[in-house]
GROMACS .gro file of N, CA and C in nm:
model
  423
    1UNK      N    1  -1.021  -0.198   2.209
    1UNK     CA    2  -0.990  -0.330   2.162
    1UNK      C    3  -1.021  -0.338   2.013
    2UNK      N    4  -0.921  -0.416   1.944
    2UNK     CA    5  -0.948  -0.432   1.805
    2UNK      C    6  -0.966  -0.530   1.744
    3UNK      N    7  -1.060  -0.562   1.654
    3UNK     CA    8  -1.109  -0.720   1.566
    3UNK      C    9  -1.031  -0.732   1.448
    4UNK      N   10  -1.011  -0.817   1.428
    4UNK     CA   11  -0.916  -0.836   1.264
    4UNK      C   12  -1.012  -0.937   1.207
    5UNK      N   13  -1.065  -0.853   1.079
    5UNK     CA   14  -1.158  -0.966   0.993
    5UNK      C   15  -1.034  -1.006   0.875
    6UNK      N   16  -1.027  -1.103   0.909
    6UNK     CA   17  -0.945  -1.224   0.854
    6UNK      C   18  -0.927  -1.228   0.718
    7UNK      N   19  -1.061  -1.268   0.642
    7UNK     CA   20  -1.065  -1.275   0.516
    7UNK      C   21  -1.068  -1.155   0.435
    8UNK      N   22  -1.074  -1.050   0.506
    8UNK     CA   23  -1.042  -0.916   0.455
    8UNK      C   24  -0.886  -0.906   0.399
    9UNK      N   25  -0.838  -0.928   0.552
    9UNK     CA   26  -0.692  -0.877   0.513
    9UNK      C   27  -0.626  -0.961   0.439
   10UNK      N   28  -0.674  -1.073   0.441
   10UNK     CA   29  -0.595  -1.146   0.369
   10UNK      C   30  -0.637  -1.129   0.192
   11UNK      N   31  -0.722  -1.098   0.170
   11UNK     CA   32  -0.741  -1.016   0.056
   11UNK      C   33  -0.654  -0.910   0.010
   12UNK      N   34  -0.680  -0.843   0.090
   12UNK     CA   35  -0.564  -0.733   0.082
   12UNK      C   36  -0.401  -0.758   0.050
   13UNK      N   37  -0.364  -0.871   0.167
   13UNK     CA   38  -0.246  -0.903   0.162
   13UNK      C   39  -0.184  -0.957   0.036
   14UNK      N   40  -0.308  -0.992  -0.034
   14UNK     CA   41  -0.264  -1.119  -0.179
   14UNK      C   42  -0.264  -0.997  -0.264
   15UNK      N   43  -0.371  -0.868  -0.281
   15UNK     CA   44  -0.383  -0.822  -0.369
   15UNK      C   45  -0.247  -0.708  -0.383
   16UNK      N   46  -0.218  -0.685  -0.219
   16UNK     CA   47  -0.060  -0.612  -0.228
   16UNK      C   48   0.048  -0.674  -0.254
   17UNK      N   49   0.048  -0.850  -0.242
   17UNK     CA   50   0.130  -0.899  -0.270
   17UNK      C   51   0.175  -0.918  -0.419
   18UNK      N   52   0.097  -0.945  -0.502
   18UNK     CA   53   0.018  -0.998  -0.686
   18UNK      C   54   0.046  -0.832  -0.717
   19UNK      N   55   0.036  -0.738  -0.695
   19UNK     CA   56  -0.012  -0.623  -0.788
   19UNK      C   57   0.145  -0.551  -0.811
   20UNK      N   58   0.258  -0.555  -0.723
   20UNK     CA   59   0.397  -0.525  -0.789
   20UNK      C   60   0.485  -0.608  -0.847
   21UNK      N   61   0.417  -0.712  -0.869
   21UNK     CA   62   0.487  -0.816  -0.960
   21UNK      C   63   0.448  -0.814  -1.078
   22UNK      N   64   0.283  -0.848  -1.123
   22UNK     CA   65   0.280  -0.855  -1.213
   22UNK      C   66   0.167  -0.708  -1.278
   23UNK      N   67   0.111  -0.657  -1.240
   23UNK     CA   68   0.063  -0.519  -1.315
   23UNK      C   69   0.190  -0.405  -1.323
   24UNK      N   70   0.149  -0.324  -1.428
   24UNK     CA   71   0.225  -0.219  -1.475
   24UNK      C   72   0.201  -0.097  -1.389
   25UNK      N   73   0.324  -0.048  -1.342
   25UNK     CA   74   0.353   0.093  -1.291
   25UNK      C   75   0.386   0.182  -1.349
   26UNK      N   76   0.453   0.152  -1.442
   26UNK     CA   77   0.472   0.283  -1.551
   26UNK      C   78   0.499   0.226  -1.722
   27UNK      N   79   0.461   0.348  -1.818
   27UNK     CA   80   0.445   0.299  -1.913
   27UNK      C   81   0.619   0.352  -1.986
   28UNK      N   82   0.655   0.317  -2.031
   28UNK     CA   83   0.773   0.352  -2.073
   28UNK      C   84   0.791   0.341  -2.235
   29UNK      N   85   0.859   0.462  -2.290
   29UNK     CA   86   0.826   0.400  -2.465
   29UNK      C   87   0.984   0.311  -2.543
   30UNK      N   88   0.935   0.213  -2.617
   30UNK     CA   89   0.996   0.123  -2.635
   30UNK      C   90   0.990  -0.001  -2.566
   31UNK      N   91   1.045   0.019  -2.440
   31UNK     CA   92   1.029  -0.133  -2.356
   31UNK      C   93   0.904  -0.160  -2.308
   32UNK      N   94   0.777  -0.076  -2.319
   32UNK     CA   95   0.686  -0.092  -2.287
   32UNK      C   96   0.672  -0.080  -2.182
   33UNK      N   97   0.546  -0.192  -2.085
   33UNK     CA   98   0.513  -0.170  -1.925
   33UNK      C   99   0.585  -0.178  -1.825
   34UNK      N  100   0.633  -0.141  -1.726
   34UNK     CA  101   0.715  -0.198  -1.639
   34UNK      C  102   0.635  -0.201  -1.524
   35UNK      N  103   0.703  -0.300  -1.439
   35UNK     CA  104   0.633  -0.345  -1.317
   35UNK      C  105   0.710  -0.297  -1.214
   36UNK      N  106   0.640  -0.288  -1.041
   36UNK     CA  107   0.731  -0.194  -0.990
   36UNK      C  108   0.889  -0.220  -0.956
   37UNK      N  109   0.909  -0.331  -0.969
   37UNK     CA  110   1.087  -0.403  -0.948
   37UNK      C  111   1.176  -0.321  -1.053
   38UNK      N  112   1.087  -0.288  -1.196
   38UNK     CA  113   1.119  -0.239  -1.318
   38UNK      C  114   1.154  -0.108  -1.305
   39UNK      N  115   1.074  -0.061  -1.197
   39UNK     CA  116   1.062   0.109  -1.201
   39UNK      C  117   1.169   0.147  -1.114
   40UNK      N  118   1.151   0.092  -0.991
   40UNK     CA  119   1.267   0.114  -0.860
   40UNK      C  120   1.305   0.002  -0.787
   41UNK      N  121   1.390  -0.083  -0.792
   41UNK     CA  122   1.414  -0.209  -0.721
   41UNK      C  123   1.405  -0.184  -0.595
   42UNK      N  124   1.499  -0.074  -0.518
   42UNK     CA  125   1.468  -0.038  -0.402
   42UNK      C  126   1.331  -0.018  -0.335
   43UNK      N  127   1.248   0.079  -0.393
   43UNK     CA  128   1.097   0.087  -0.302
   43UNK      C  129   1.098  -0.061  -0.373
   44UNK      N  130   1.066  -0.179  -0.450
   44UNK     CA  131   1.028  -0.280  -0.452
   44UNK      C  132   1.031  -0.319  -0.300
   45UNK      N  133   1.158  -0.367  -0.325
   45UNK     CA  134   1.272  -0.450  -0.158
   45UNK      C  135   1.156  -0.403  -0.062
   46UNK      N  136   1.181  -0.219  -0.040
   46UNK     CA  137   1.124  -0.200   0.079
   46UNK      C  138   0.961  -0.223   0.088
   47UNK      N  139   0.843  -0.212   0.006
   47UNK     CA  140   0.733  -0.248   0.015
   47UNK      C  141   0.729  -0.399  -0.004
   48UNK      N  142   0.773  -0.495  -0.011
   48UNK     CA  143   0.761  -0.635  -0.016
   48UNK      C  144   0.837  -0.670   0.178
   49UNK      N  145   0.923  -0.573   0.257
   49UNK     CA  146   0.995  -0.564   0.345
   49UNK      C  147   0.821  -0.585   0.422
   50UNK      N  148   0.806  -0.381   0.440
   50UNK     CA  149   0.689  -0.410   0.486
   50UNK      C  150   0.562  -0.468   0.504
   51UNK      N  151   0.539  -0.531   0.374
   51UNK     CA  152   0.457  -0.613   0.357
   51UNK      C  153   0.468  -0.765   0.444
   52UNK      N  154   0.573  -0.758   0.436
   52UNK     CA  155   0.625  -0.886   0.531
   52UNK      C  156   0.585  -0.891   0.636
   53UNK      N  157   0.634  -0.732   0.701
   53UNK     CA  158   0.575  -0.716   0.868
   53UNK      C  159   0.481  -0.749   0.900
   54UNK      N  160   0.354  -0.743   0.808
   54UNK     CA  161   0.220  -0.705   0.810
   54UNK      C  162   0.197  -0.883   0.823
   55UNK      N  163   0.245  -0.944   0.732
   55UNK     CA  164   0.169  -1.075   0.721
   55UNK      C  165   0.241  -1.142   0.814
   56UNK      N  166   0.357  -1.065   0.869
   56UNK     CA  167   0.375  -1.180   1.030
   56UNK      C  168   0.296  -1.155   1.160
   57UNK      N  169   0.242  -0.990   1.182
   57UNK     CA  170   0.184  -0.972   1.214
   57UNK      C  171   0.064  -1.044   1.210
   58UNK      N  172  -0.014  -1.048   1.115
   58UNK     CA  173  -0.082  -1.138   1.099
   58UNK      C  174  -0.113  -1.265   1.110
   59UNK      N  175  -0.023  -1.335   1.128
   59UNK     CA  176  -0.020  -1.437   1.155
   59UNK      C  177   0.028  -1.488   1.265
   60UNK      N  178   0.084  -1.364   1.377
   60UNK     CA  179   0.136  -1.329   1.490
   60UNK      C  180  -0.024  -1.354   1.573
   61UNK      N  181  -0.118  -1.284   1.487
   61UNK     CA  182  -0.250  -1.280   1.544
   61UNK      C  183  -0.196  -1.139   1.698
   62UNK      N  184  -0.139  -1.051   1.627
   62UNK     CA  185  -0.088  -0.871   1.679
   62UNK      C  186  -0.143  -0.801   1.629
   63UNK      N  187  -0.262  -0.768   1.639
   63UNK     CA  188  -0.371  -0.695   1.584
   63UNK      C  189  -0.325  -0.553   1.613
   64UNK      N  190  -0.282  -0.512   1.706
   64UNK     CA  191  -0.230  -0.370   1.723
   64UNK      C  192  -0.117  -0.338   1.637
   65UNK      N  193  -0.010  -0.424   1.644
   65UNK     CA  194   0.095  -0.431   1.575
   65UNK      C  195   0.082  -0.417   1.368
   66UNK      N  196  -0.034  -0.499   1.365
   66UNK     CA  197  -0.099  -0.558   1.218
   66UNK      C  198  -0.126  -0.361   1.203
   67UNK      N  199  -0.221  -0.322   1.264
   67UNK     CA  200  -0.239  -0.206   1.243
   67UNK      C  201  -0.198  -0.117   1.222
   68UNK      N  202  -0.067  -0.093   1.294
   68UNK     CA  203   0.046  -0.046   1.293
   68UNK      C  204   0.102  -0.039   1.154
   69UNK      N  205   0.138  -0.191   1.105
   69UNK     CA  206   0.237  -0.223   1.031
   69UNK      C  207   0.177  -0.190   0.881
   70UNK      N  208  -0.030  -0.175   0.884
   70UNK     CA  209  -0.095  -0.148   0.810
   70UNK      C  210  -0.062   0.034   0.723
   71UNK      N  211  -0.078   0.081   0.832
   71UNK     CA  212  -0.033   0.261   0.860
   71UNK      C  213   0.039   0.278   0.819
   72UNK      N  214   0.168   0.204   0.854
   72UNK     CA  215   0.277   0.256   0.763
   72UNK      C  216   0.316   0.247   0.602
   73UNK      N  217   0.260   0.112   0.618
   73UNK     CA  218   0.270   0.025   0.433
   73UNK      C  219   0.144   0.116   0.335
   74UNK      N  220   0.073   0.163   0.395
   74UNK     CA  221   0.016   0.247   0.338
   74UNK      C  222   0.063   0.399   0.270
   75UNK      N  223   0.133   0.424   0.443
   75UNK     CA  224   0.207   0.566   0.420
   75UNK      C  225   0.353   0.573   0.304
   76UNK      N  226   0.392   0.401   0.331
   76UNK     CA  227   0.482   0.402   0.226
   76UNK      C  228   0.441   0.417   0.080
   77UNK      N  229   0.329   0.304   0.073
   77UNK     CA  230   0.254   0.317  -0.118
   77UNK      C  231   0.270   0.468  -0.137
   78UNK      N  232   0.180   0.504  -0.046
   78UNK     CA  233   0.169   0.682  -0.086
   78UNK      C  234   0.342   0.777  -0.104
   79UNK      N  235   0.422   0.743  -0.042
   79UNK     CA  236   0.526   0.797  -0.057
   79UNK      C  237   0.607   0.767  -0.172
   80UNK      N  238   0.584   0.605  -0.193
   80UNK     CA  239   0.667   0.547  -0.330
   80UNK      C  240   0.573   0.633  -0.486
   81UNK      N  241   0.487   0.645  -0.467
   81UNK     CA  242   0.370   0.693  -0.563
   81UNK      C  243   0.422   0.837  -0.595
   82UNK      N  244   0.451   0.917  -0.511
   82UNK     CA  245   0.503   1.059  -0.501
   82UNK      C  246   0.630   1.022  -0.543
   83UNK      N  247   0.720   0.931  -0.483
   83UNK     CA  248   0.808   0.977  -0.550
   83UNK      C  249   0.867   0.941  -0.676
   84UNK      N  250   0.841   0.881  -0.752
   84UNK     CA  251   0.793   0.836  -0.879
   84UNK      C  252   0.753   0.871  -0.930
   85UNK      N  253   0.631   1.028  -0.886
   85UNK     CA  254   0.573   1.091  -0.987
   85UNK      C  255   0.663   1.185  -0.978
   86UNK      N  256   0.745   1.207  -0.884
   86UNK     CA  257   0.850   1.351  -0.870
   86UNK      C  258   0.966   1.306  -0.971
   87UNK      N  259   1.010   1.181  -1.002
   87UNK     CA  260   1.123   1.165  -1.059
   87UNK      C  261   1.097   1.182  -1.199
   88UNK      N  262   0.974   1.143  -1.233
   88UNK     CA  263   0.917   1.166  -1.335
   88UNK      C  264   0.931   1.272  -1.431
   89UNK      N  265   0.850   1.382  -1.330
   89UNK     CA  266   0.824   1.563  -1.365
   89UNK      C  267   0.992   1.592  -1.334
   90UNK      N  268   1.064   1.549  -1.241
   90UNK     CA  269   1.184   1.641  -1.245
   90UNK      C  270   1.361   1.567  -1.275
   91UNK      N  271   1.366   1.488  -1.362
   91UNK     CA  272   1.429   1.406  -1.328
   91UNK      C  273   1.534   1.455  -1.377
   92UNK      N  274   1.616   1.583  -1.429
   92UNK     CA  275   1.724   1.621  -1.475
   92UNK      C  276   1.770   1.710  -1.416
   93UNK      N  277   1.649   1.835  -1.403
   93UNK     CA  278   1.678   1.942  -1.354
   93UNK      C  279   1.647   2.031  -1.479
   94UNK      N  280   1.660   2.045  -1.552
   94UNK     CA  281   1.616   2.094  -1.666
   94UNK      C  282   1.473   2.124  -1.721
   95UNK      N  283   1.405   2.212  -1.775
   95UNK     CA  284   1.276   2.217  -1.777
   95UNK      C  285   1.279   2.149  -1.868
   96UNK      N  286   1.321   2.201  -2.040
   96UNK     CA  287   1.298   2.165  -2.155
   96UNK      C  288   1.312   1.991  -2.132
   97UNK      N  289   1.402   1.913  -2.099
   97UNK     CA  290   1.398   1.776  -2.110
   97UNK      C  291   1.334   1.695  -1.983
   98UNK      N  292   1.302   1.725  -1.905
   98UNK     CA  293   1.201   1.716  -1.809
   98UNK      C  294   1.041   1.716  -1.846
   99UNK      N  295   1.006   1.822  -1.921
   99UNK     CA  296   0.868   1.819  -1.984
   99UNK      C  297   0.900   1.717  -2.101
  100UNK      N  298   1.001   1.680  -2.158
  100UNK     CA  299   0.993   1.592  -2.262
  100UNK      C  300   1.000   1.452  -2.182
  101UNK      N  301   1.062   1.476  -2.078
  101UNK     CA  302   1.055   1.267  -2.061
  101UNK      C  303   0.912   1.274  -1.965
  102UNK      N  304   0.862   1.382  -1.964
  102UNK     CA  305   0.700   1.355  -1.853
  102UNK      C  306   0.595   1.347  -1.977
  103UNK      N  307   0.668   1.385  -2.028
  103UNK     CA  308   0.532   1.363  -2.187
  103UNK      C  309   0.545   1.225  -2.240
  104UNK      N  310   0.705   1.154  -2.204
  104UNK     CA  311   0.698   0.999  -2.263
  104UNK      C  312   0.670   0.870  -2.176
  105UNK      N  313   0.703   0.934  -2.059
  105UNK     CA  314   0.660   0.811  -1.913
  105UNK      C  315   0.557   0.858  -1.878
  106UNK      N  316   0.482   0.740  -1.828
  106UNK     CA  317   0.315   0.741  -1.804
  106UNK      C  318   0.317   0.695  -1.677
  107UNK      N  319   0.202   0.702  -1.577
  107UNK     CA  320   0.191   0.625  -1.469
  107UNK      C  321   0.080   0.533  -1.500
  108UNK      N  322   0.098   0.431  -1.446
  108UNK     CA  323  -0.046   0.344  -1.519
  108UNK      C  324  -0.095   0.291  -1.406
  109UNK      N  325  -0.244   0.201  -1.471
  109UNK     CA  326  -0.308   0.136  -1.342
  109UNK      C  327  -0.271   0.044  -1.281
  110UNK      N  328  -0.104   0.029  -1.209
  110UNK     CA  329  -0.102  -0.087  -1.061
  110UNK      C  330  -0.121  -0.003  -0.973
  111UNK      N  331  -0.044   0.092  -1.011
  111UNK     CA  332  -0.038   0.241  -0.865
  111UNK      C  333  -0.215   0.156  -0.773
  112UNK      N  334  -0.314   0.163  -0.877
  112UNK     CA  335  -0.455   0.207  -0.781
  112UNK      C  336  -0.470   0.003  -0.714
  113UNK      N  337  -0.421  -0.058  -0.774
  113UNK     CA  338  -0.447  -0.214  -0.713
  113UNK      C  339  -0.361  -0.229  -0.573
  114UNK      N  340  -0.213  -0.093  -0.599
  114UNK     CA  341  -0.159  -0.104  -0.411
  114UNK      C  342  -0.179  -0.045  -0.355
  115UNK      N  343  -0.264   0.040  -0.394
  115UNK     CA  344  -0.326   0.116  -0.293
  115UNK      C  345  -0.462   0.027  -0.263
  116UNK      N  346  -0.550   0.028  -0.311
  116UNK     CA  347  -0.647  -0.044  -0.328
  116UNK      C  348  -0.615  -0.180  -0.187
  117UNK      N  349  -0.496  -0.223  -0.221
  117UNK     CA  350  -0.461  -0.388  -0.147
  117UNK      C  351  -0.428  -0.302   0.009
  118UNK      N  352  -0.343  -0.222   0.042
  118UNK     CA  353  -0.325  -0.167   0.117
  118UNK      C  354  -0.433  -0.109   0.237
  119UNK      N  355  -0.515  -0.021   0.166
  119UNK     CA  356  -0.681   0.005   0.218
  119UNK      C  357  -0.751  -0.101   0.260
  120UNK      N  358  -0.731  -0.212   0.229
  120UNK     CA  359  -0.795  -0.341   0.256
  120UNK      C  360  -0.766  -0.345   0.393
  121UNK      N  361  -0.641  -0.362   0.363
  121UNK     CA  362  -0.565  -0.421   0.463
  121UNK      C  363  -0.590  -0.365   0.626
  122UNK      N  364  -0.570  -0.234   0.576
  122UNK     CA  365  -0.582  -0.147   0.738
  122UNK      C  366  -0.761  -0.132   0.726
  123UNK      N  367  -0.814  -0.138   0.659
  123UNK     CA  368  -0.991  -0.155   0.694
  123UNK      C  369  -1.014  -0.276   0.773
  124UNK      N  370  -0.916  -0.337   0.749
  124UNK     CA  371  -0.981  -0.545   0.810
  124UNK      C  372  -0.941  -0.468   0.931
  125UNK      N  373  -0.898  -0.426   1.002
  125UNK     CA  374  -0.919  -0.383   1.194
  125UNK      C  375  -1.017  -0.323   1.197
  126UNK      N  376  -1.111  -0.350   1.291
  126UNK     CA  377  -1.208  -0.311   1.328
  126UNK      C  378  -1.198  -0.276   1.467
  127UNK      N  379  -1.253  -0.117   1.509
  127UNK     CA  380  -1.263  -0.176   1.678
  127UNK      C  381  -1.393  -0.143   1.739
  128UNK      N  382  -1.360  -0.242   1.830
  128UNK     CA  383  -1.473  -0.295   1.878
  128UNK      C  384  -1.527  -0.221   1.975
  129UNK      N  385  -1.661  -0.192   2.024
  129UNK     CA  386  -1.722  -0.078   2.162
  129UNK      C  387  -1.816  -0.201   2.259
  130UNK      N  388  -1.705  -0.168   2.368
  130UNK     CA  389  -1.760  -0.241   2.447
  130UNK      C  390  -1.856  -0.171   2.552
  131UNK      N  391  -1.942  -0.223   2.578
  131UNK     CA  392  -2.070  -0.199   2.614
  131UNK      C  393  -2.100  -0.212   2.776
  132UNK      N  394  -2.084  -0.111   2.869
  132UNK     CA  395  -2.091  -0.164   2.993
  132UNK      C  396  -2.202  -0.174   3.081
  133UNK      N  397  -2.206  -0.288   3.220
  133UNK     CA  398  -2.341  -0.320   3.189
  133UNK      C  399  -2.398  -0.228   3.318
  134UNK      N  400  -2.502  -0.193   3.332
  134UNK     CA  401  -2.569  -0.059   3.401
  134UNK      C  402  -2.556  -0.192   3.561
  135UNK      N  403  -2.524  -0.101   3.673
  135UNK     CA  404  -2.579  -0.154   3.774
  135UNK      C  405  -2.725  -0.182   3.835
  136UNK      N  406  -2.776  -0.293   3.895
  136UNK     CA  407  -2.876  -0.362   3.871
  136UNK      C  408  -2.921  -0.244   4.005
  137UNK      N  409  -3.085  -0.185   3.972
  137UNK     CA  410  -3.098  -0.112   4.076
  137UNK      C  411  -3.250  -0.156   4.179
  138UNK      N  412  -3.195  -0.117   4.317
  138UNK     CA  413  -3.269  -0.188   4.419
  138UNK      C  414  -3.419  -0.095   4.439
  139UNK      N  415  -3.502  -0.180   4.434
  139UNK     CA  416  -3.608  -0.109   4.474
  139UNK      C  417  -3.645  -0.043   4.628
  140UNK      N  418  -3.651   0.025   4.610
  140UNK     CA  419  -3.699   0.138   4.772
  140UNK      C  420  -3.839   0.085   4.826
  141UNK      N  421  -3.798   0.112   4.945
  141UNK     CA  422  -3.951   0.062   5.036
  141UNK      C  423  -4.019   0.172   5.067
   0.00000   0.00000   0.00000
């Protein structure tokens, strides 16, 4: 059986919600910071998708499901993170201009606030050990 501490996740939920809107995901030269809508509209869509699940879940009060929906939005940050750093390092095919646009795009600190919001999120389940109770024993004559 599993507990959902409340004010946890919902921490989480605000801080995954707030951190691809307005902190920077990558540094870019000229236009400066971009945020993650900036970087890939698509993983945007889809981590604001999942994120969704999570807070209906939540509010479903589907703690298994919440957990679930936690696991994955996690597994996604981590996948959007990779692949962003892959497009990064390889984005032509070419070495020579490949090492030149990885020397001019940066990854910056939102990456660690969705992850960060994410970890929250799947930490607020807790489960619980239930404790069973010993049979009451008869004294012998």
């Amino acid at each position: 059986m599993y507990i959902l501490r409340k004010p946890m996740a919902l921490v989480g939920i605000f801080v995954s919600a707030l951190a691809p809107l307005f902190l920077p995901f990558l540094k870019v030269p000229i236009k400066g910071n971009w945020n993650l809508y900036q970087t890939d509209a698509s993983l945007f869509f889809i981590t604001y998708g999942l994120l969704a699940l999570c807070v209906l879940a939540f509010f479903l009060r589907k703690v298994s499901f919440y957990r679930l929906c936690t696991k994955i939005y996690l597994g996604w940050c981590v996948l959007g993170f990779v692949a962003v750093y892959f497009k990064i390092n390889n984005y032509f095919g070419m070495k020579f201009v490949d090492n030149l646009l990885s020397s001019t795009l940066h990854l910056r600190w939102g990456w660690f606030f969705l992850f960060f919001g994410a970890l929250v999120m799947l930490v607020s389940v807790k489960k619980t050990v239930v404790a069973q109770a010993e049979p009451e024993k008869t004294a012998e004559a």
